[in-house]
mmCIF file of C-alpha atoms in Angstrom:
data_model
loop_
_atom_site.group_PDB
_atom_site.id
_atom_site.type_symbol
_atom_site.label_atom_id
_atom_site.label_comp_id
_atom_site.label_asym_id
_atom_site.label_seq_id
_atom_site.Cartn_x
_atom_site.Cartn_y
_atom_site.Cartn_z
ATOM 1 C CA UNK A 10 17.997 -12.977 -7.463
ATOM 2 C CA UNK A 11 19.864 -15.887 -8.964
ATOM 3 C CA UNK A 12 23.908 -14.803 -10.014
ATOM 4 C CA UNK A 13 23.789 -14.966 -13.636
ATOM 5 C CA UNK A 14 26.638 -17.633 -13.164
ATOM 6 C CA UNK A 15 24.484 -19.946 -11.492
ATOM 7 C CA UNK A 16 21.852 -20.326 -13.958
ATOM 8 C CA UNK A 17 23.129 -23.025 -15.931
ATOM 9 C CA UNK A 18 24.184 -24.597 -12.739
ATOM 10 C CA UNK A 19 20.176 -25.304 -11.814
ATOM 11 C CA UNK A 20 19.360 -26.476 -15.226
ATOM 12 C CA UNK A 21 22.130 -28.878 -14.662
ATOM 13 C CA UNK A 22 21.558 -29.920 -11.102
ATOM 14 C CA UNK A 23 17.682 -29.240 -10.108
ATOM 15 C CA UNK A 24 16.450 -32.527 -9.793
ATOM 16 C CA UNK A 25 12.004 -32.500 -11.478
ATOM 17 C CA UNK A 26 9.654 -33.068 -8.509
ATOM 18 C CA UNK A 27 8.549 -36.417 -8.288
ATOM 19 C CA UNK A 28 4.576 -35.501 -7.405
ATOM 20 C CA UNK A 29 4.351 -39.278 -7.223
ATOM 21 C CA UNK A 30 6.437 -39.885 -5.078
ATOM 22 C CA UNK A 31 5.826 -37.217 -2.796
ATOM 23 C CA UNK A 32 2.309 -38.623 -3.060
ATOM 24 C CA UNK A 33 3.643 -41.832 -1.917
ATOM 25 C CA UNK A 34 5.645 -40.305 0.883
ATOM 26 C CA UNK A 35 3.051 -38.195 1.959
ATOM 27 C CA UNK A 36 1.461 -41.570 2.493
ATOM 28 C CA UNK A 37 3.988 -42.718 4.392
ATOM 29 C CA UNK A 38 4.125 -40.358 6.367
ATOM 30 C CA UNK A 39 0.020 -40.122 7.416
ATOM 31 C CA UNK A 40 0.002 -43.974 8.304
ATOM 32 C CA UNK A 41 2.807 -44.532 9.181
ATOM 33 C CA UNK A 42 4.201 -47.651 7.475
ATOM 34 C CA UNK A 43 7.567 -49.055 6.782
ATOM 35 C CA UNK A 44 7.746 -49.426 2.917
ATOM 36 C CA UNK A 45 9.036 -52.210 1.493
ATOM 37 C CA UNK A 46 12.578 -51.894 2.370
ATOM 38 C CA UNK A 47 14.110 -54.982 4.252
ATOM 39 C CA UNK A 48 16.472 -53.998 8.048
ATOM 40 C CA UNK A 49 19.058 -55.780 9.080
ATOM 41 C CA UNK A 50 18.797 -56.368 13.023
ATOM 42 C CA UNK A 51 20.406 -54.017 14.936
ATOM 43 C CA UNK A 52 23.552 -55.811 15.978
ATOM 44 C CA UNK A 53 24.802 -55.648 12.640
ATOM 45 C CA UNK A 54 27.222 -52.805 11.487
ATOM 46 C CA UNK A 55 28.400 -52.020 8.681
ATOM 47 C CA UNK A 56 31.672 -49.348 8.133
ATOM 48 C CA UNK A 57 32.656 -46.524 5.455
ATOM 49 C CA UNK A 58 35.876 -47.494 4.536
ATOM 50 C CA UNK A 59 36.484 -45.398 1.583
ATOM 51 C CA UNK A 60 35.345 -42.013 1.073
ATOM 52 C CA UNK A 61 35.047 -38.600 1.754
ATOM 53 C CA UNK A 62 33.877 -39.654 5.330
ATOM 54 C CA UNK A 63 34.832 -39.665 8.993
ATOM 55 C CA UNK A 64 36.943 -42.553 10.129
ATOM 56 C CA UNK A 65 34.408 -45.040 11.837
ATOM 57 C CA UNK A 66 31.291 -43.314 10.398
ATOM 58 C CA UNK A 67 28.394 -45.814 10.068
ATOM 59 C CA UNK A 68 26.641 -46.822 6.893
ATOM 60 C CA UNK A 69 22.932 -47.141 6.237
ATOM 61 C CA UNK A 70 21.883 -50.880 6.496
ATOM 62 C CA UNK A 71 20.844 -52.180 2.548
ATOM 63 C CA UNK A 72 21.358 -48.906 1.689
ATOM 64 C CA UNK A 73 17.994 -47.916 2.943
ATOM 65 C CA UNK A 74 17.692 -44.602 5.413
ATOM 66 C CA UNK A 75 15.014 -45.042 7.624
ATOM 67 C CA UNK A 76 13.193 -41.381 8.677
ATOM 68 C CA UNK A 77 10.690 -39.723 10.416
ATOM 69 C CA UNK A 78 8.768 -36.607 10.324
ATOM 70 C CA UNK A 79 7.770 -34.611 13.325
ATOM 71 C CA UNK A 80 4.219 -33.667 12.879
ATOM 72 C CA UNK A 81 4.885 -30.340 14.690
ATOM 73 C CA UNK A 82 5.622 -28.800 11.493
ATOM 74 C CA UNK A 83 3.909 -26.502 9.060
ATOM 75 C CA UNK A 84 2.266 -28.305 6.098
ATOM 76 C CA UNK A 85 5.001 -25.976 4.073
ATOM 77 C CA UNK A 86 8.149 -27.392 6.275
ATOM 78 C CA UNK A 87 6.499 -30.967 5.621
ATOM 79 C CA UNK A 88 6.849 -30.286 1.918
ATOM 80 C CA UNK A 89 10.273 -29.041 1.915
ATOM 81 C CA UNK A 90 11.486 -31.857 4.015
ATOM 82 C CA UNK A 91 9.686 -34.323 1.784
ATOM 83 C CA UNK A 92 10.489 -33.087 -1.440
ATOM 84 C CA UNK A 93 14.369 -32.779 0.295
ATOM 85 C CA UNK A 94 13.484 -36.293 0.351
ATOM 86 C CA UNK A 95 12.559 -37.018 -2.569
ATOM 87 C CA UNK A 96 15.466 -35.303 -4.226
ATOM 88 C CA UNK A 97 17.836 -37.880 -2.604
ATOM 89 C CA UNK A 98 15.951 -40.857 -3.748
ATOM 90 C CA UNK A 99 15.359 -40.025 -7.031
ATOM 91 C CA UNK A 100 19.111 -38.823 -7.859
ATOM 92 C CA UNK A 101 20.749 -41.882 -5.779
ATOM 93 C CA UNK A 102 20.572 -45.291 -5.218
ATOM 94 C CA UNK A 103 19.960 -44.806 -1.635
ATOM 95 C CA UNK A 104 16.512 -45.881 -0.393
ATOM 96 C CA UNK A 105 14.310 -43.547 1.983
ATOM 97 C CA UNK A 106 12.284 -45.316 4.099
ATOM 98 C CA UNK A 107 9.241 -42.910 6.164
ATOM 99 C CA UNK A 108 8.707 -44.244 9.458
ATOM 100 C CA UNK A 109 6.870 -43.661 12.747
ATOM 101 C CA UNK A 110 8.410 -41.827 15.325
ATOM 102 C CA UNK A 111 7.947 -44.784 18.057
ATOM 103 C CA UNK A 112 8.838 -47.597 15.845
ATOM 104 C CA UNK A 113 11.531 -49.294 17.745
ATOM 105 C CA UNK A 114 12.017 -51.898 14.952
ATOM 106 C CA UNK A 115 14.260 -50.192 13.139
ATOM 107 C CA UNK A 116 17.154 -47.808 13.547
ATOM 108 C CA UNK A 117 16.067 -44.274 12.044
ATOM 109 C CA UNK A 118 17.059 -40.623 12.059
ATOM 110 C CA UNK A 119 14.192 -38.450 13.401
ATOM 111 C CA UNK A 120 13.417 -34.862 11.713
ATOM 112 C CA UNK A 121 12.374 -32.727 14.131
ATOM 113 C CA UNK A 122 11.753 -28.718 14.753
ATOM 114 C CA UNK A 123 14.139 -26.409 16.824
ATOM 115 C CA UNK A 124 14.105 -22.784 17.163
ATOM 116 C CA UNK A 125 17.574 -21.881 15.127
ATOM 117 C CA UNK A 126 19.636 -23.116 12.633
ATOM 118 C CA UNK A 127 20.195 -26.705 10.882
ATOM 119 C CA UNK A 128 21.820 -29.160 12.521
ATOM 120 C CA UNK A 129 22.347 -33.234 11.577
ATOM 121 C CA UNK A 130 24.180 -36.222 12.982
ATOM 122 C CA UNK A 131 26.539 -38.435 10.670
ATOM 123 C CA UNK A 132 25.638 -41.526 9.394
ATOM 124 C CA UNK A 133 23.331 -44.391 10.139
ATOM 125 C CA UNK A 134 22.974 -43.760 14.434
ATOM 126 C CA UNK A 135 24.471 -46.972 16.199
ATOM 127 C CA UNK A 136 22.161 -47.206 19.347
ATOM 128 C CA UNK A 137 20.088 -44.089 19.964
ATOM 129 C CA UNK A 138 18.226 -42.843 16.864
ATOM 130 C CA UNK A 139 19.777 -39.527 14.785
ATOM 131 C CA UNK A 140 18.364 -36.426 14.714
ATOM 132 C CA UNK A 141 18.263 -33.769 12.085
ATOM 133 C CA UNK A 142 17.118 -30.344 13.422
ATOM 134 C CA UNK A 143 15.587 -28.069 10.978
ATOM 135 C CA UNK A 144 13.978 -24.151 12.089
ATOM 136 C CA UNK A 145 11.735 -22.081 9.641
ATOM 137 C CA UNK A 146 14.969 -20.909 8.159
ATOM 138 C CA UNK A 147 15.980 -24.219 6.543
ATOM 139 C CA UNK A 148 15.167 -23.625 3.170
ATOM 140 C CA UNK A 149 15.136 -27.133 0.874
ATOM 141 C CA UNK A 150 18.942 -26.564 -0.051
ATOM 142 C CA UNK A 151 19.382 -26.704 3.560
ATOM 143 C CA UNK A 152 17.505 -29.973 4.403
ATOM 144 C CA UNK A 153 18.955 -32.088 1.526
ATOM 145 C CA UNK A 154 22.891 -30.546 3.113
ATOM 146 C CA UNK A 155 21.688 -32.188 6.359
ATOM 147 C CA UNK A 156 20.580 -35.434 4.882
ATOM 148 C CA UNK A 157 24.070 -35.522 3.192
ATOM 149 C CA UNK A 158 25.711 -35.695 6.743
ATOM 150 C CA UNK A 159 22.501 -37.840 8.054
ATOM 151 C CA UNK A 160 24.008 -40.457 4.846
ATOM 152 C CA UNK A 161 27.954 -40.013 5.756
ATOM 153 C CA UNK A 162 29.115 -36.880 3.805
ATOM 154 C CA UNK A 163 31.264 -34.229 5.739
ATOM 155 C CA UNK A 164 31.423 -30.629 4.352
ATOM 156 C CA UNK A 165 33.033 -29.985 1.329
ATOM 157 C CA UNK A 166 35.112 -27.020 2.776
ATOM 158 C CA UNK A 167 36.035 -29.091 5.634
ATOM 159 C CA UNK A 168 38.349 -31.782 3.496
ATOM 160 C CA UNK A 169 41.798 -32.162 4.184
ATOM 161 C CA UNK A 170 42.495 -30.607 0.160
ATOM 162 C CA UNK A 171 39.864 -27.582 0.442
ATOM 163 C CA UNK A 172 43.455 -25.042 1.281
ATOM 164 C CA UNK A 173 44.261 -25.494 -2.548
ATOM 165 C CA UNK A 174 40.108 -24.061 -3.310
ATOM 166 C CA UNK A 175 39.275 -21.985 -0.583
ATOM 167 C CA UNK A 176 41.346 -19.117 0.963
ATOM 168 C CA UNK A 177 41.146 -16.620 3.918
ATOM 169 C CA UNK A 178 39.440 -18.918 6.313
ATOM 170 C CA UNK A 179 38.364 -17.658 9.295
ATOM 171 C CA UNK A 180 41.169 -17.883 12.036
ATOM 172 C CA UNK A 181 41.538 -17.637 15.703
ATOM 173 C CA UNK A 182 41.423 -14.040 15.869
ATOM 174 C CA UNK A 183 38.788 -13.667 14.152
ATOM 175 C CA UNK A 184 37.104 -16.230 16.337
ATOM 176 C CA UNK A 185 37.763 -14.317 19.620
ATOM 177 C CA UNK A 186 36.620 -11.023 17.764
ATOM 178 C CA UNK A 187 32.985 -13.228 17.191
ATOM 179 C CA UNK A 188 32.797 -14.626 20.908
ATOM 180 C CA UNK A 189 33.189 -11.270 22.365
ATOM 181 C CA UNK A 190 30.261 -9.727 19.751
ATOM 182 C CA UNK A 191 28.254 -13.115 20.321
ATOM 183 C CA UNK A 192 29.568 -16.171 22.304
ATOM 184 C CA UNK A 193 31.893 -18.508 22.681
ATOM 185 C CA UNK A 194 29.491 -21.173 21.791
ATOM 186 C CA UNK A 195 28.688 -19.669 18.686
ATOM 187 C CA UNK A 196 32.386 -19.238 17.827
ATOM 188 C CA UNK A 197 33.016 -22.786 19.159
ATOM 189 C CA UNK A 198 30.783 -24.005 16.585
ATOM 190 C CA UNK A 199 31.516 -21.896 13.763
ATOM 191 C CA UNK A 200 35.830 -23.705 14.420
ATOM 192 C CA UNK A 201 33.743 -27.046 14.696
ATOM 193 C CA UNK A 202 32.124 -26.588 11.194
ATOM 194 C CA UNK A 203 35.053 -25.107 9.301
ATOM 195 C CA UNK A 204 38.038 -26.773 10.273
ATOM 196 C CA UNK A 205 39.866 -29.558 8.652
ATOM 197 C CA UNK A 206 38.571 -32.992 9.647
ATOM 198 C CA UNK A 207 40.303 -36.066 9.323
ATOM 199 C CA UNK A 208 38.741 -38.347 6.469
ATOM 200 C CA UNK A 209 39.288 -42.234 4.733
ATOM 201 C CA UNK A 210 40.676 -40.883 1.940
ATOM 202 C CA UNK A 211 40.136 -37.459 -0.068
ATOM 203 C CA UNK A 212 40.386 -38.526 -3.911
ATOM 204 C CA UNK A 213 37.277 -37.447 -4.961
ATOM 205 C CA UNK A 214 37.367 -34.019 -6.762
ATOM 206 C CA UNK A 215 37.043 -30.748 -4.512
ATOM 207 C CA UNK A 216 33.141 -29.328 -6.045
ATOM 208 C CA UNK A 217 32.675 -25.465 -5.383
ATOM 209 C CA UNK A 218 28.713 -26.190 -6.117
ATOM 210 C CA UNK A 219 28.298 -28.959 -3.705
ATOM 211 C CA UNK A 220 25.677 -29.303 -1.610
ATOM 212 C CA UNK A 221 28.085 -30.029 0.938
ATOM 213 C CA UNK A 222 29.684 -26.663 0.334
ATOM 214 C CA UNK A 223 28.589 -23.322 3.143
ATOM 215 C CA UNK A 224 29.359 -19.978 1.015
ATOM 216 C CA UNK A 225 31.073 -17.534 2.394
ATOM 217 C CA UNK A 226 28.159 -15.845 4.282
ATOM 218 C CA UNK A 227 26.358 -17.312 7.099
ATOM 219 C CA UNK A 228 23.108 -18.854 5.325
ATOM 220 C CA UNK A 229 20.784 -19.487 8.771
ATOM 221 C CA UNK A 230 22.078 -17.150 11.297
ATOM 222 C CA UNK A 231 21.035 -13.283 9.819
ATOM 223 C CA UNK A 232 22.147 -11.191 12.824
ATOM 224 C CA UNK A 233 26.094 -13.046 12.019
ATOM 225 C CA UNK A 234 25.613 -12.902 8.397
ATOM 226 C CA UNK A 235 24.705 -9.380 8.588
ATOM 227 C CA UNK A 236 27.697 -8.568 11.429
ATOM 228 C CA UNK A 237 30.166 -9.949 9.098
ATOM 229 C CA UNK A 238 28.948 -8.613 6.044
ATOM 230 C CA UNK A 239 28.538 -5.083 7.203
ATOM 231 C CA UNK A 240 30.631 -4.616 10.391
ATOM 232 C CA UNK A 241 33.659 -7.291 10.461
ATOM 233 C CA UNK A 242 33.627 -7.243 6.664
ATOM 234 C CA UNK A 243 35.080 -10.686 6.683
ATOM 235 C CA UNK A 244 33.429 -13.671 5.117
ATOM 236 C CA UNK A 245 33.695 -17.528 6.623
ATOM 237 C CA UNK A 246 36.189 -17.700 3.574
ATOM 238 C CA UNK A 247 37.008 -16.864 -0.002
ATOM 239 C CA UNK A 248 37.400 -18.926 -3.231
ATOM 240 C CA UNK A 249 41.304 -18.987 -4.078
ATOM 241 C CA UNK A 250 40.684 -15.877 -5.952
ATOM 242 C CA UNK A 251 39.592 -14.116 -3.281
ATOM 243 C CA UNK A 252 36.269 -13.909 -4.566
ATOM 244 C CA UNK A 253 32.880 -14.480 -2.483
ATOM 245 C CA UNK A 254 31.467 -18.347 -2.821
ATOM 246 C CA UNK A 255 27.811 -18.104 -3.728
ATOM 247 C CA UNK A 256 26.050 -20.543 -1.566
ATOM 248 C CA UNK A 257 24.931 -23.930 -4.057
ATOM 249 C CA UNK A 258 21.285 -22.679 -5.106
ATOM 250 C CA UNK A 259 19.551 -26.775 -5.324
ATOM 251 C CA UNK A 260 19.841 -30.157 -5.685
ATOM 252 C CA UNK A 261 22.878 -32.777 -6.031
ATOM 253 C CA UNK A 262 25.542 -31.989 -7.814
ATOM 254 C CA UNK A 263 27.250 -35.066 -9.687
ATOM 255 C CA UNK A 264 29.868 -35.105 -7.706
ATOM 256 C CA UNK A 265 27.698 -35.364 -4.587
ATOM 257 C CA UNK A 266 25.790 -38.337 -6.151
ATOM 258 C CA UNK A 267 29.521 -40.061 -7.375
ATOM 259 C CA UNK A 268 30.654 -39.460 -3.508
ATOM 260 C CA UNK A 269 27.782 -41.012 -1.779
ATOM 261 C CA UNK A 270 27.702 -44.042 -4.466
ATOM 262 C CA UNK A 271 31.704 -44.338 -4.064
ATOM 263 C CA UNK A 272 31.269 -44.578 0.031
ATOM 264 C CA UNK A 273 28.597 -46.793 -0.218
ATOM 265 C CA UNK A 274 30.119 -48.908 -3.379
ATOM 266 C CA UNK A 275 27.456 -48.335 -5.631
ATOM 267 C CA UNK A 276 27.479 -48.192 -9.483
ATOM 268 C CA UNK A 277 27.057 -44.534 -10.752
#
């Protein structure tokens, strides 16, 4: 069930299908070609340096992100990566480029199946390709989050300003309390994903429906979510109320769109 308060929040931020240009990317994606998008070679490199971004993080040559599509998924997990796709291209000025797997031409992020979670690298990759790992529980929300880090974007509750938005963050304590009822590696990786990271600047305004945004429950892990829910009773974190953050339901927000545009000085 959607939260009545997040109704008008879809009619403002669902991004309409494109069935064309699925159609097209579909196309793509069966033969394999490059698109019309120009690469530079791959000695050139090109550097955020403004932005809600990591220091150093790499920038898409011409603006165009080059991907490919395992073929090991469902028909289902094709169109929810696609349409993922889509979503980006149609509500930025970012090109996406579908490419073979084994085209060394280009530098490209690969999409490819694992058995848990979701899971991208940042930026454009500088020698080895990227990877974004989806499993059957990323749901299209959770595909176009990971092509946000795949174009530069950190999370939104990881910002150096998110203290003033978001309280009762998960602390040590409770981090030992989850590696003795898990592991350490999953409580190593829950500190990696919500602490503060270091970025170029943080001027753009803190957005409690970004895409970029985790709510306060796990969204791809059920036995945690569950475990904190019911038996911890403590979320990730809270809203400065103390209030529960309702995960973003889809799409860009605007302030997702001005971010990626501002890092990659782009006109709105």
């Amino acid at each position: 069930m959607i939260p009545k308060e997040d109704v008008n929040i879809i009619k403002i931020f669902q991004s309409p299908i494109n069935n064309n240009e699925i159609k097209k990317l579909y196309n793509q994606l069966a033969n394999h070609t490059t698109g019309k998008a120009k690469i530079e070679s791959k000695g050139s490199r090109r550097i955020a340096t403004v932005g809600v971004t990591i220091p150093g993080t790499r920038l898409w040559s011409n603006n165009t992100v080059n991907v490919s599509v395992s073929p090991d998924f469902s028909n289902e997990q094709k169109n929810n990566i696609l349409t993922a796709i889509d979503i980006w291209h149609t509500n930025t000025s970012l090109n996406f480029n579908i490419v073979d797997v084994n085209d060394g031409t280009v530098q490209k992020v690969n999409i490819i199946p694992t058995a848990s979670g979701c899971r991208s690298t940042t930026g454009m990759p500088s020698i080895h390709d990227g990877t974004i790992q989806l499993s059957p529980t990323c749901d299209i929300q959770s595909i176009i989050h990971e092509i946000g880090h795949t174009v530069g974007l950190i999370h939104e509750h990881q910002r150096p300003l998110r203290d003033t938005y978001l309280k009762n963050v998960l602390n040590e304590q409770d981090l030992s309390v989850i590696a003795s009822a898990f592991s350490e590696s999953l409580a190593n990786s829950i500190r990696y994903n919500l602490e503060i990271e270091e970025v170029i600047d943080d001027l753009d305004p803190f957005d409690m429906h970004s895409v970029m945004l985790y709510g306060s429950w796990p969204r791809n892990n059920q036995e945690l979510s569950d475990y904190l829910k019911y038996q911890y009773q403590k979320p990730f974190y809270t809203d400065a109320n103390g209030q529960e953050v309702v995960r973003p339901t889809y799409g860009l927000t605007p302030n997702d769109i001005k971010k990626v545009h501002r890092i990659y000085g782009m006109a709105d």
